[in-house]
Structure formats: C-alpha cells, structure tokens
Tab-separated table of C-alpha atoms in Angstrom:
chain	number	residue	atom	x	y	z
D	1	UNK	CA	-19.050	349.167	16.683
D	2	UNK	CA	-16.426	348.201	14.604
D	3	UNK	CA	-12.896	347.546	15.852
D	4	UNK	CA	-9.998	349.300	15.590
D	5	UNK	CA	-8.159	346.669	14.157
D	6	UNK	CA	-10.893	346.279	11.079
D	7	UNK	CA	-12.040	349.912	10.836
D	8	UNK	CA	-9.367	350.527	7.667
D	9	UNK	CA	-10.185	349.567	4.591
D	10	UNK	CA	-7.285	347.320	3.530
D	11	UNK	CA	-8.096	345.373	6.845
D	12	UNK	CA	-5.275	344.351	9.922
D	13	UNK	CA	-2.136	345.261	8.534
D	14	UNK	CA	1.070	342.509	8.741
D	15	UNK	CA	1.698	343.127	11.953
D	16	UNK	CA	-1.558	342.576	13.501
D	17	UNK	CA	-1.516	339.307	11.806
D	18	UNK	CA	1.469	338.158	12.938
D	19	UNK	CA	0.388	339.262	16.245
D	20	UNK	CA	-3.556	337.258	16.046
D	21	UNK	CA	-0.966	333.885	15.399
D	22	UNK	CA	1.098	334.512	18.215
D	23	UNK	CA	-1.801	334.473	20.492
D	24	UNK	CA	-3.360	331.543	18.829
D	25	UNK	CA	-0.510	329.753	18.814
D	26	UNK	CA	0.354	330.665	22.793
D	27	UNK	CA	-3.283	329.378	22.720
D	28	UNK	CA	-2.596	326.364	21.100
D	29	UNK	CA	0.079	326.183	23.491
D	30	UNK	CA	-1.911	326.338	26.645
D	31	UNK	CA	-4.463	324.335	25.788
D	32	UNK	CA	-2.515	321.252	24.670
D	33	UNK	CA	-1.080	321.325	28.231
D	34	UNK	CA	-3.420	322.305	30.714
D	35	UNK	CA	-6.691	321.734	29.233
D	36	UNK	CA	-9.340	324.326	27.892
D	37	UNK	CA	-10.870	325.018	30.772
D	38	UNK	CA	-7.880	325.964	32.352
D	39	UNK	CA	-6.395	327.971	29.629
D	40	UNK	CA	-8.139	331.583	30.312
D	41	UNK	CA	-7.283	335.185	28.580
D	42	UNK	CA	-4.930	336.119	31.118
D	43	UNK	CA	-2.701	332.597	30.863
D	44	UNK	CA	-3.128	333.730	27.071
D	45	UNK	CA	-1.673	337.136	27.875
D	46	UNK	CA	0.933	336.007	30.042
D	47	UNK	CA	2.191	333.043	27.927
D	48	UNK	CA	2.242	335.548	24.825
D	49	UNK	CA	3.696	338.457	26.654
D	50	UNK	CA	1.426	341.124	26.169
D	51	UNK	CA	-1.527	342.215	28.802
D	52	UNK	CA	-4.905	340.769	28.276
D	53	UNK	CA	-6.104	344.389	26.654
D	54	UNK	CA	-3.843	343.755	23.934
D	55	UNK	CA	-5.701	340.507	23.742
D	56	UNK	CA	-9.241	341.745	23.931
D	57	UNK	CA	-7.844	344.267	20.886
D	58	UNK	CA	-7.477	341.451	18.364
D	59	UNK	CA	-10.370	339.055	19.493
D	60	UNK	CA	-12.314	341.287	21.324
D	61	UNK	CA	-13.321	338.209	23.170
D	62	UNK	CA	-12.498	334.758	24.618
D	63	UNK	CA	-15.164	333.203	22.740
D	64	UNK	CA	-13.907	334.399	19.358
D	65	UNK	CA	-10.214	333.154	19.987
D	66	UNK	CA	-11.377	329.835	21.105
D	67	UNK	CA	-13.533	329.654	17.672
D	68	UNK	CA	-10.001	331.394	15.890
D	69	UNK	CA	-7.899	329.050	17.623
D	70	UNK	CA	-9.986	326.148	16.738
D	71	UNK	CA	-10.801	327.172	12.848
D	72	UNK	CA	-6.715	327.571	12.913
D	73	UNK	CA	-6.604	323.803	13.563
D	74	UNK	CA	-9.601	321.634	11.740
D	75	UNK	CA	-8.285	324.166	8.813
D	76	UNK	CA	-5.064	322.707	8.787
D	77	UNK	CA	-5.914	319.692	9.592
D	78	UNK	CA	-8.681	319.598	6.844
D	79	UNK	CA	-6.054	321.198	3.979
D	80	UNK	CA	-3.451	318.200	4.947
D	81	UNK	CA	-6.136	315.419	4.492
D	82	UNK	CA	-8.445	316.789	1.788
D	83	UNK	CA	-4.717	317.158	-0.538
D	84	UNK	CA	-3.845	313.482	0.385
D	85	UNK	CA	-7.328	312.183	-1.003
D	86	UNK	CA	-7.643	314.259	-4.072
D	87	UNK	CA	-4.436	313.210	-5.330
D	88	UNK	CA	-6.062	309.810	-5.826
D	89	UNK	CA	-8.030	308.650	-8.706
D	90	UNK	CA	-9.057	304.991	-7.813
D	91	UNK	CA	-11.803	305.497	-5.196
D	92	UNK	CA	-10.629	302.832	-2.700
D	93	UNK	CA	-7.068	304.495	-2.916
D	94	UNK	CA	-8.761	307.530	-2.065
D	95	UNK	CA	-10.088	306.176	1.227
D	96	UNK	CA	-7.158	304.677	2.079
D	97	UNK	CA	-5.412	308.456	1.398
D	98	UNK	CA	-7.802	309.560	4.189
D	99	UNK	CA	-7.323	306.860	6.801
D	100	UNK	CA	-3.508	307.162	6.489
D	101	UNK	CA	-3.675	310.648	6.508
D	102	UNK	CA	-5.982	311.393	9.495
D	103	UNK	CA	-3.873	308.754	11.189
D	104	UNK	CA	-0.331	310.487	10.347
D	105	UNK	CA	-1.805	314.241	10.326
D	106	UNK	CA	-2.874	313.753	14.159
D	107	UNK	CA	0.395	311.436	14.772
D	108	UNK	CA	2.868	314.626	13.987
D	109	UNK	CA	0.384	316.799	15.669
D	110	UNK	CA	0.090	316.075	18.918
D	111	UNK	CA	-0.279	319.289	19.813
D	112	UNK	CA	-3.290	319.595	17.417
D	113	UNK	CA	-4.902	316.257	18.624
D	114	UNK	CA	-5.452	317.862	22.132
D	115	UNK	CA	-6.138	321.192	21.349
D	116	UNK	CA	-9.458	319.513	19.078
D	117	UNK	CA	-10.541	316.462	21.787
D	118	UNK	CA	-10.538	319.214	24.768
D	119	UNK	CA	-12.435	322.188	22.056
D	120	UNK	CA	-14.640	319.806	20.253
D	121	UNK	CA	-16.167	319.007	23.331
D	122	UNK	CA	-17.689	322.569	23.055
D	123	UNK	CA	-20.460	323.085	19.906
D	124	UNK	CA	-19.463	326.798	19.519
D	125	UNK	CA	-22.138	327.008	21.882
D	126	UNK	CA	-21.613	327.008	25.266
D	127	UNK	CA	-22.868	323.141	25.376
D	128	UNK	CA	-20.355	320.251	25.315
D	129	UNK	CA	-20.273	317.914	23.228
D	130	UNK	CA	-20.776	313.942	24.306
D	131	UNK	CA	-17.308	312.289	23.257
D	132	UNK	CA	-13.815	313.479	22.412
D	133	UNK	CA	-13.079	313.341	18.827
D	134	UNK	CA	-16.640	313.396	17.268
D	135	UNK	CA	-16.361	312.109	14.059
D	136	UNK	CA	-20.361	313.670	13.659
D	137	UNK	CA	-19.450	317.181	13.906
D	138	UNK	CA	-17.831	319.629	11.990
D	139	UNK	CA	-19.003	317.984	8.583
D	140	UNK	CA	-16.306	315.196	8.957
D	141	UNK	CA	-18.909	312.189	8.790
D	142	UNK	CA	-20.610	313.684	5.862
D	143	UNK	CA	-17.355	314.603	3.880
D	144	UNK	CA	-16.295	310.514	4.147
D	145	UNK	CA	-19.629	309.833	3.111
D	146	UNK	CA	-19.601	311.722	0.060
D	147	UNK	CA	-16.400	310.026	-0.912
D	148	UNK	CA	-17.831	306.409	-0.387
D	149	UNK	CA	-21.109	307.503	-1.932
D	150	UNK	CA	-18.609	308.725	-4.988
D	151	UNK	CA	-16.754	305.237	-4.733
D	152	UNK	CA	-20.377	303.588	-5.324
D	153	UNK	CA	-21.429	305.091	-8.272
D	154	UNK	CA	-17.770	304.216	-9.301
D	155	UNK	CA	-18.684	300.171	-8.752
D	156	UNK	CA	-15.356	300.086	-6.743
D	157	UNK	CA	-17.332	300.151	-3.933
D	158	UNK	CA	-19.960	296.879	-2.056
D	159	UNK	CA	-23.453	298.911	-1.759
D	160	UNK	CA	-24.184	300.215	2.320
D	161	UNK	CA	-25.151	302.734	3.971
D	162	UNK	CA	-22.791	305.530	3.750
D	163	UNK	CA	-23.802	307.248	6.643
D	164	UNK	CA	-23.263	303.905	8.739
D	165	UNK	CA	-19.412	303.026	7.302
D	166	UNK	CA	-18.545	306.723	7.782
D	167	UNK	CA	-19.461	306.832	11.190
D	168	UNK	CA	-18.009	303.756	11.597
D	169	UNK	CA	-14.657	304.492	9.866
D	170	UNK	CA	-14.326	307.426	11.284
D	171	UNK	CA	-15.190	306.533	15.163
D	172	UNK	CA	-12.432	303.522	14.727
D	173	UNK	CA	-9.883	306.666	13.764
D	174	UNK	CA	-10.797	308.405	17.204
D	175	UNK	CA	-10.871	305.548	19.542
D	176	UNK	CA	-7.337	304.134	17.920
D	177	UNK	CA	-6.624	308.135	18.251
D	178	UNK	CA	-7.363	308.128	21.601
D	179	UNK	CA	-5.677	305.318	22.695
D	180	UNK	CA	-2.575	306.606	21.872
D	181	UNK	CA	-3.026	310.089	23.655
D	182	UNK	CA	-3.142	308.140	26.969
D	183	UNK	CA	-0.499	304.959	25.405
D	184	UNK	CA	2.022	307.125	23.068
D	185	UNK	CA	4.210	303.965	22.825
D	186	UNK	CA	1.474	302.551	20.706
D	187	UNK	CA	2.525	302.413	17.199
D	188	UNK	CA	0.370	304.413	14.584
D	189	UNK	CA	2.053	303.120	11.636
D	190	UNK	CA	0.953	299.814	12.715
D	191	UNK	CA	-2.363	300.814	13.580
D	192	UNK	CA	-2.980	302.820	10.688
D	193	UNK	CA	-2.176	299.430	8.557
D	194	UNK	CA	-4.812	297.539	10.264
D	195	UNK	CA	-7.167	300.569	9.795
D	196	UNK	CA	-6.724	300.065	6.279
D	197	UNK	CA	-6.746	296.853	6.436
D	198	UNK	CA	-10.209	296.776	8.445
D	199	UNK	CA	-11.743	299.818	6.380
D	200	UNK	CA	-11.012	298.098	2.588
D	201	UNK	CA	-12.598	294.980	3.369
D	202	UNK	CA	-15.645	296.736	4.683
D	203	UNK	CA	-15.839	298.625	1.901
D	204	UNK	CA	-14.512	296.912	-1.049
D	205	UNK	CA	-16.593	295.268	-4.070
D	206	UNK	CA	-15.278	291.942	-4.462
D	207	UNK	CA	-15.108	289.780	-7.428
C-alpha cells in the first residue's frame, strides 16, 4: 500500500520535505554522538520533537531512514568531491583534486565522518561490514580507478594496476581519516600534503 505521504500525484509537498530533513538531520545528529546502534526511532522522535508515529509516517521504517540518512551523506559527500576533480584537466591534478578533497570534505565534516564509519559498517543488509571507512564499497574504489585508468590512456600516468593503487590510495585516506577521529589535534592539512605527496609519486610517469 502506498503511503499517505506519496499517494498524490505531485508527491510530498514542502512541508513534508522539510520535515524528512529534520529527522535526518536529528539523525545525523544522534548518530555522530552516540553511535548507530544506539540511535533508535524513538531517540529520533525525541531529539526531533515529534512522536515516533510521525516518524514511521515519513519513513515508514527504521531501515529506510538509516538508508535516507546515509544516501543524505555519501550524496553530499560525493557532489563536493566529484566537482573538485572535474574542474581539472591535467589527470594527475585531477587526483590530487580528489585526495585534497576527500581529506578537507571529511575534515569540515566531522559530523559526516562518523555518521559513514558507524553506517558503513552495515551493507544495507543487515550484515556489517569488516572495517570502518571501506574504501571497497559504495563504488568509491572503482570511481578512483576509472580516473587513473583515464590518466593512463592520457600517458600522464606509470602503467599498474588500477584496482591495486585505488585501493591503496584510498585505504591510506581512511586510516589517516581515522587517526584523526580518535587524535583531532592531528593536522589534516599536513597530512593531506604528504598524501599527495605519497599518491603522485606512485602514480606519476616520469621522464
């Protein structure tokens, strides 16, 4: 049965909009501080000020606000980095966009950061994950890939394995990522230089 919410044909008006953020955002919210498997539809309800029918009514669910509360992020957090890269021509440059911005995306989103390492643990499935961050899910291996695959055929780029270097590049990103969660005085400028740094000589053709 449809719901309510979707049963018109112009689909949930303003209002109902405004009202799915708030809860995603009081989800957001809860999440970042107490965990996911703390954060349940009543802590929802009560940290959004509305009872946990009203809840139910827009999600019908918990499982589909976890999945709209985590699409809300990696979509955001996808827009910011994929507008960094393509406004780079070179291909190196273009890696570089993505190191930098993964690095300073997650760095003014700290919020963000824990709301993905305590969800991405979870495939969608009911099953968690094996690490926090997992560079191997959610197409984020495969999108750096394509990029140094695109660098390659380029000749900016040393011939490897794509699959390999992405995994690679993208697993140093987590662990320095990581890090800082539990260290915040650790400075992500600096370690974003040395990810460059370390990720253009891997990469780069030379001579």
């Amino acid at each position: 049965m449809a719901s309510r919410r979707s049963a018109g044909p112009a689909g949930p008006t303003f209002t109902e909009r405004a009202r799915r953020q708030q809860i995603v955002e009081c989800a957001i919210d809860l999440i970042s501080t107490r965990g996911y498997p703390a954060t349940s539809l009543a802590a929802i309800a009560e940290e959004a000020g509305i009872s946990k029918a009203a809840v139910l009514y827009h999600f019908t669910s918990k499982d589909k606000l976890d999945r709209a509360t985590l699409d809300h992020v990696l979509e955001q957090f996808f827009a910011y980095v994929t507008e960094r890269v393509e406004r780079e021509r070179d291909p190196v440059e273009a890696v570089v966009a993505y190191v930098r911005a993964m690095i300073g995306y997650q760095q003014a989103n700290r919020r963000h950061v824990r709301v993905i390492t305590e969800m991405l643990l979870d495939d969608g499935g009911g099953t968690r994950l094996k690490t926090p961050g997992s560079h191997d899910t959610h197409d984020r291996w495969q999108r750096l890939a394509r990029m140094l695959a695109a660098g390659q055929e380029a000749g900016r780029l040393r011939e490897f394995d794509t699959r390999t270097t992405a995994l690679a590049i993208g697993g140093a990103i987590d662990n320095v990522i990581s890090y800082w969660l539990v260290h915040p005085d650790v400075d992500l400028d600096a370690a974003a230089d040395e990810l460059v740094a370390f990720t253009v000589n891997a990469i780069e053709r030379r001579g």
